[in-house]
């Protein structure tokens, strides 16, 4: 495999995999935040 | 008059004549079509897809039928919904309408399993490049590792339409083979003690507002970070928003039933139509099937190893088997985890945890594809 292909492959590996982890981590944080802003409230008005 | 009868007779025998003179690949493909139909009908392997794909494959390999020529039935279907990516996106609306992300929202950290489960994509990309495939073809092949048929079709139809048939058939075949491929890997990578770890029951903590806002927030965040994948994420989240808002039940039901069914039929036939013998029977096809297998194995390996890491970090509170569900094959991968867990402890219920990881894998596969496309765009390759 020539250098150009290696560079492309490694870039995709690092930025692609890293970008996927980063995006999903951010999504996880946002989902946690949503749960904090809108907690589940039971019929008696208590937060779960 | 005799001459016109001879030419008329030639019209009747031309197909058979073609089959015996230059139709070797067509005969092989007719056998493959029969195998696909057999697997779908008799073995129940993804019948909704393998039956139309198998039938489309049979139709296109009957010589001189011209079904994939301009104006032909299969070509019309292909142009209508594959070459412009419409069909996979419509299927995504239906998938979004079907999926309940509640289990994932109970523990959003499970999304990281969905990221680990995409490792096979990137490893296969390197493998495809090493085997000499050009960059965009390598990306399209690697996306089989997303274990997600519509995503694979979406990417391949844009960037490697000449490989669409083997990529989509491999993607759907391996999705169906998840219950066979994953268990040996899960057993090989975990210890008996790890397999019997019981995880704490999931408490219901997600409010209806959170579930309603989830698809909008996911669309915005992923759209901003990886805009090239917005058609994929946008359609899946549109379906999910219709499900959660509960005011467009008719649209939701239509998306997950009538629209998904009609599109699945058209999509399958059109994919089958791309399986013409002379174009399909190449060494490349075998290589793609081989790399697809590697991709899905490596997804499972990465998922289980990530599960082991989380198990260590949490002091043994997480069963590493759930890592195998971090792929997109929903809900099959979650069921595989549950079944494997119960082999070693009949009272171990991993299903809800695995379902959370599995829906994380569904989002993870779309995010991985979106990130790849955005990186390609950033590099000026698309």
XYZ file of C-alpha atoms in Angstrom:
430
model
C 0.000 0.000 0.000
C 1.486 3.342 -0.989
C 2.010 6.217 1.423
C -0.986 8.159 0.178
C -3.323 5.235 0.865
C -1.774 4.651 4.290
C -2.261 8.309 5.128
C -5.882 8.139 3.992
C -6.557 4.902 5.861
C -4.969 6.048 9.097
C -6.712 9.424 8.906
C -10.057 7.684 8.501
C -9.190 5.301 11.324
C -8.138 8.003 13.792
C -10.500 10.828 12.830
C -13.360 8.491 11.892
C -13.247 6.269 14.962
C -12.348 9.212 17.191
C -15.125 11.313 15.662
C -17.627 8.499 16.195
C -16.633 8.126 19.872
C -16.662 11.904 20.370
C -20.066 12.370 18.722
C -21.638 9.549 20.732
C -20.021 10.775 23.962
C -21.456 14.265 23.341
C -24.839 12.700 22.602
C -24.635 10.771 25.870
C -23.914 13.967 27.793
C -26.801 15.752 26.103
C -29.129 12.860 26.918
C -28.040 12.944 30.569
C -28.694 16.686 30.567
C -32.156 16.164 29.079
C -32.950 13.668 31.826
C -31.880 16.191 34.457
C -33.933 19.015 32.925
C -37.010 16.828 32.408
C -36.971 14.265 35.232
C -39.621 11.593 35.430
C -42.316 12.739 37.810
C -44.668 10.119 39.275
C -48.370 10.566 39.919
C -47.711 12.026 43.370
C -45.460 14.703 41.898
C -42.260 13.083 43.207
C -39.152 12.896 41.039
C -37.755 9.417 40.310
C -43.187 -16.327 -45.317
C -40.766 -19.119 -44.386
C -38.156 -16.495 -43.613
C -40.468 -14.577 -41.310
C -41.364 -17.846 -39.525
C -37.647 -18.565 -39.090
C -36.998 -15.141 -37.560
C -40.038 -15.545 -35.340
C -38.745 -18.922 -34.207
C -35.329 -17.375 -33.589
C -37.025 -14.886 -31.231
C -38.381 -17.815 -29.246
C -35.093 -19.677 -29.047
C -32.713 -16.731 -28.644
C -32.873 -16.840 -24.845
C -32.089 -20.558 -24.663
C -29.415 -20.148 -27.320
C -27.786 -17.328 -25.330
C -27.912 -19.400 -22.158
C -26.016 -22.278 -23.790
C -23.487 -20.169 -25.672
C -22.528 -17.316 -23.343
C -24.886 -17.630 -20.395
C -22.592 -19.509 -17.978
C -22.579 -16.644 -15.434
C -26.352 -16.340 -15.761
C -26.792 -20.028 -14.922
C -24.613 -19.637 -11.825
C -26.598 -16.564 -10.793
C -29.869 -18.427 -11.311
C -28.544 -21.021 -8.861
C -27.570 -18.230 -6.452
C -31.071 -16.748 -6.855
C -32.530 -20.155 -6.025
C -30.280 -20.343 -2.943
C -31.408 -16.893 -1.782
C -35.044 -17.871 -2.250
C -34.440 -21.154 -0.416
C -32.742 -19.354 2.498
C -35.534 -16.798 2.681
C -38.476 -19.181 2.288
C -37.309 -22.407 3.934
C -34.755 -21.178 6.457
C -36.396 -17.867 7.353
C -33.172 -15.894 6.763
C -34.238 -12.225 6.348
C -37.149 -13.365 4.114
C -38.480 -9.836 3.594
C -35.267 -8.991 1.779
C -33.910 -12.247 0.444
C -37.160 -13.158 -1.344
C -37.363 -9.956 -3.454
C -33.561 -9.897 -3.913
C -33.566 -13.548 -4.995
C -36.482 -12.983 -7.357
C -34.919 -9.829 -8.800
C -31.673 -11.767 -9.285
C -33.596 -14.501 -11.120
C -35.394 -11.995 -13.351
C -32.263 -10.125 -14.389
C -30.367 -13.321 -15.201
C -32.959 -14.688 -17.607
C -31.200 -13.852 -20.878
C -32.440 -11.048 -23.106
C -35.172 -9.975 -20.704
C -33.830 -6.391 -20.721
C -35.265 -5.713 -17.267
C -32.201 -3.676 -16.297
C -32.027 -1.832 -19.597
C -33.324 1.727 -19.841
C -37.095 1.634 -19.372
C -37.066 -1.914 -17.945
C -38.901 -2.660 -14.703
C -35.841 -3.232 -12.525
C -33.930 -0.302 -14.018
C -36.937 1.936 -13.339
C -37.044 0.788 -9.711
C -33.281 1.275 -9.414
C -33.425 4.803 -10.830
C -36.490 5.598 -8.753
C -35.033 4.805 -5.381
C -31.485 3.417 -5.293
C -29.435 5.749 -7.463
C -30.939 8.744 -5.648
C -30.777 7.061 -2.160
C -34.535 7.421 -1.611
C -35.347 3.811 -0.672
C -32.813 3.336 2.167
C -33.870 6.671 3.634
C -37.572 5.773 3.531
C -36.728 2.496 5.261
C -34.932 4.512 7.926
C -38.108 6.485 8.626
C -39.811 3.146 9.267
C -36.954 1.887 11.462
C -37.092 5.079 13.529
C -40.838 4.651 13.937
C -40.335 1.092 15.189
C -37.510 1.617 17.691
C -38.059 2.512 21.325
C -34.896 4.254 22.543
C -36.123 4.070 26.147
C -33.580 1.433 27.232
C -30.750 3.552 25.864
C -32.057 6.724 27.481
C -32.120 4.952 30.861
C -28.339 4.717 30.610
C -26.962 7.020 27.880
C -23.381 5.870 28.567
C -24.358 2.709 26.668
C -23.867 4.810 23.539
C -20.132 4.291 23.932
C -20.670 0.580 23.333
C -22.343 1.630 20.100
C -19.133 3.439 19.174
C -16.874 0.488 20.053
C -19.078 -1.759 17.921
C -18.138 0.222 14.815
C -14.408 -0.575 15.040
C -14.739 -3.244 12.345
C -15.693 -0.565 9.828
C -12.403 1.244 10.184
C -10.260 -1.877 10.327
C -11.936 -3.196 7.182
C -11.295 0.122 5.487
C -7.564 -0.401 6.043
C -7.872 -3.985 4.806
C -9.711 -2.912 1.645
C -7.082 -0.257 0.949
C -4.320 -2.816 1.488
C -6.033 -5.109 -1.022
C -5.873 -2.350 -3.620
C -9.379 -0.922 -3.620
C -9.608 2.819 -4.351
C -10.531 5.064 -1.408
C -14.265 5.454 -2.039
C -14.747 1.761 -2.853
C -12.866 0.868 0.335
C -15.167 3.143 2.370
C -18.249 1.571 0.778
C -16.995 -1.954 1.515
C -16.017 -1.057 5.066
C -19.499 0.215 5.799
C -20.713 -3.414 5.743
C -19.258 -3.367 9.266
C -22.030 -0.964 10.259
C -24.166 -4.133 10.133
C -26.918 -1.972 8.743
C -28.384 -2.681 5.296
C -29.859 0.752 4.504
C -26.654 2.543 5.575
C -24.544 0.232 3.408
C -26.848 0.791 0.430
C -26.913 4.548 1.014
C -23.113 4.843 1.007
C -22.425 2.296 -1.750
C -25.059 3.697 -4.113
C -23.386 7.099 -3.911
C -19.709 6.235 -3.920
C -19.345 2.752 -5.410
C -22.529 1.952 -7.370
C -20.626 -0.725 -9.303
C -20.202 -2.649 -6.007
C -23.721 -2.069 -4.732
C -24.946 -5.622 -5.344
C -22.230 -7.540 -3.457
C -22.099 -4.931 -0.671
C -25.830 -4.963 -0.016
C -26.163 -8.736 -0.268
C -23.169 -9.164 2.076
C -24.576 -6.607 4.534
C -27.975 -8.285 4.752
C -26.539 -11.808 4.769
C -24.176 -11.098 7.656
C -26.910 -9.293 9.576
C -28.939 -12.477 9.326
C -25.920 -14.540 10.411
C -25.296 -12.535 13.607
C -26.652 -15.365 15.832
C -24.097 -17.720 14.251
C -21.106 -15.368 13.959
C -21.186 -13.698 17.375
C -21.474 -16.475 20.031
C -18.088 -18.166 19.385
C -16.338 -14.787 19.558
C -18.207 -13.871 22.747
C -17.205 -17.166 24.365
C -13.594 -16.915 23.219
C -13.084 -13.444 24.674
C -14.822 -13.794 28.049
C -14.120 -15.871 31.129
C -16.821 -18.059 32.720
C -16.858 -15.665 35.695
C -17.488 -12.647 33.453
C -20.335 -14.373 31.613
C -22.350 -14.863 34.788
C -22.130 -11.270 36.007
C -25.622 -10.040 36.818
C -26.329 -6.410 36.098
C -28.551 -4.234 38.264
C -32.145 -4.012 37.018
C -32.923 -0.889 34.999
C -35.116 1.601 36.840
C -37.599 3.648 34.867
C -36.218 7.186 34.978
C -36.983 8.636 31.546
C -39.771 11.168 31.222
C -42.004 11.433 28.133
C -40.543 14.903 27.479
C -37.016 13.466 27.317
C -38.163 10.773 24.882
C -39.888 13.404 22.769
C -36.898 15.736 22.666
C -34.391 12.931 22.084
C -34.861 12.647 18.277
C -34.690 16.415 17.829
C -31.541 16.765 19.931
C -29.828 13.812 18.221
C -30.650 15.261 14.802
C -29.269 18.669 15.751
C -26.083 17.390 17.423
C -25.157 14.826 14.766
C -26.239 17.169 11.983
C -23.905 19.849 13.269
C -20.976 17.481 13.869
C -21.360 15.322 10.756
C -23.678 17.076 8.274
C -23.017 14.654 5.411
C -24.844 11.963 7.341
C -27.882 14.073 8.092
C -30.151 12.307 5.569
C -29.535 9.041 7.463
C -29.908 10.389 10.992
C -32.621 12.866 10.025
C -34.906 10.197 8.598
C -34.432 7.697 11.449
C -35.119 10.460 13.976
C -38.127 11.727 12.004
C -39.640 8.253 12.350
C -38.822 8.198 16.061
C -40.251 11.671 16.624
C -43.519 10.605 14.981
C -43.567 7.623 17.357
C -42.902 9.657 20.500
C -45.111 12.675 19.772
C -48.116 10.332 19.425
C -50.174 12.837 17.426
C -49.415 11.408 13.985
C -50.130 7.777 14.712
C -51.397 7.214 11.166
C -48.120 8.483 9.690
C -46.096 6.467 12.185
C -48.031 3.285 11.413
C -47.795 3.940 7.677
C -44.033 4.475 7.969
C -43.399 1.272 9.863
C -45.876 -0.828 7.891
C -47.128 0.152 4.430
C -44.266 2.447 3.371
C -41.540 0.205 4.815
C -43.131 -2.873 3.217
C -43.544 -1.329 -0.239
C -40.066 0.176 -0.185
C -38.547 -3.108 1.033
C -40.127 -4.896 -1.933
C -38.886 -2.310 -4.439
C -35.463 -2.102 -2.802
C -35.021 -5.872 -2.794
C -36.070 -6.221 -6.435
C -33.789 -3.366 -7.502
C -30.822 -4.826 -5.587
C -31.528 -8.222 -7.131
C -31.580 -6.446 -10.479
C -27.965 -5.380 -10.014
C -26.882 -9.029 -9.675
C -26.461 -9.740 -13.381
C -24.047 -12.647 -13.795
C -21.368 -11.026 -15.933
C -21.154 -8.032 -13.568
C -21.547 -9.915 -10.272
C -19.313 -12.964 -10.706
C -15.913 -11.400 -10.197
C -13.125 -12.043 -7.682
C -14.035 -8.649 -6.206
C -17.371 -10.052 -5.029
C -15.678 -12.829 -3.055
C -13.248 -10.317 -1.574
C -16.140 -8.092 -0.497
C -17.885 -11.022 1.199
C -14.621 -11.903 2.968
C -14.040 -8.347 4.148
C -17.653 -8.023 5.279
C -17.160 -11.099 7.443
C -13.980 -9.633 8.933
C -15.807 -6.356 9.598
C -18.618 -7.967 11.576
C -16.226 -10.240 13.511
C -14.074 -7.238 14.444
C -17.148 -5.251 15.507
C -17.979 -8.053 17.917
C -14.386 -8.372 19.137
C -14.152 -4.620 19.794
C -17.556 -4.549 21.502
C -16.747 -7.429 23.864
C -13.260 -6.082 24.641
C -14.802 -2.686 25.400
C -17.275 -4.509 27.638
C -14.360 -6.134 29.485
C -12.735 -2.728 29.953
C -15.963 -1.246 31.339
C -16.361 -4.331 33.532
C -12.916 -3.692 35.046
C -13.523 0.055 35.431
C -16.861 -0.483 37.189
C -15.535 -3.161 39.517
C -17.396 -5.980 37.796
C -20.823 -4.357 37.542
C -21.091 -4.735 33.765
C -21.319 -8.068 31.962
C -18.886 -7.846 29.005
C -21.220 -9.945 26.858
C -23.447 -6.892 26.318
C -20.634 -5.304 24.296
C -21.466 -7.678 21.443
C -24.811 -5.900 21.040
C -23.106 -2.632 20.079
C -23.835 -3.278 16.416
C -26.790 -2.176 14.377
C -28.525 -5.544 13.914
C -31.540 -4.712 16.072
C -32.941 -6.502 18.030
C -31.122 -9.648 16.958
C -27.801 -8.799 18.630
C -29.531 -8.029 21.947
C -31.306 -11.390 21.824
C -28.005 -13.149 21.134
C -26.533 -11.562 24.275
C -29.549 -12.577 26.348
C -29.361 -16.152 25.024
C -25.620 -16.418 25.673
C -25.966 -15.018 29.185
C -28.686 -17.533 30.010
C -26.573 -20.464 28.854
C -24.324 -19.858 31.873
C -26.923 -18.544 34.323
C -30.563 -19.193 33.550
C -31.696 -16.401 35.862
C -29.435 -13.763 34.326
C -31.532 -11.212 32.425
C -29.302 -9.095 30.212
C -31.921 -8.290 27.590
C -32.805 -4.734 28.628
C -29.145 -3.751 29.050
C -28.308 -5.364 25.716
C -31.277 -3.604 24.084
C -29.888 -0.270 25.306
C -26.484 -1.131 23.844
C -28.118 -2.380 20.641
C -30.086 0.833 20.065
C -26.816 2.636 20.826
C -25.287 0.484 18.070
C -28.081 1.551 15.720
C -27.258 5.202 16.347
C -23.522 4.411 16.406
C -23.585 2.852 12.940
C -25.332 5.868 11.460
C -22.966 8.226 13.284
C -19.934 6.262 12.035
C -21.204 6.498 8.444
C -21.995 10.191 8.901
C -18.555 10.884 10.381
C -16.830 8.992 7.558
C -18.742 10.919 4.897
C -18.011 14.220 6.611
C -14.294 13.371 6.900
C -14.277 12.431 3.188
C -15.945 15.735 2.407
C -13.376 17.538 4.562
C -10.582 15.793 2.663
C -12.152 16.884 -0.626
C -12.744 13.311 -1.806
C -16.503 13.721 -2.258
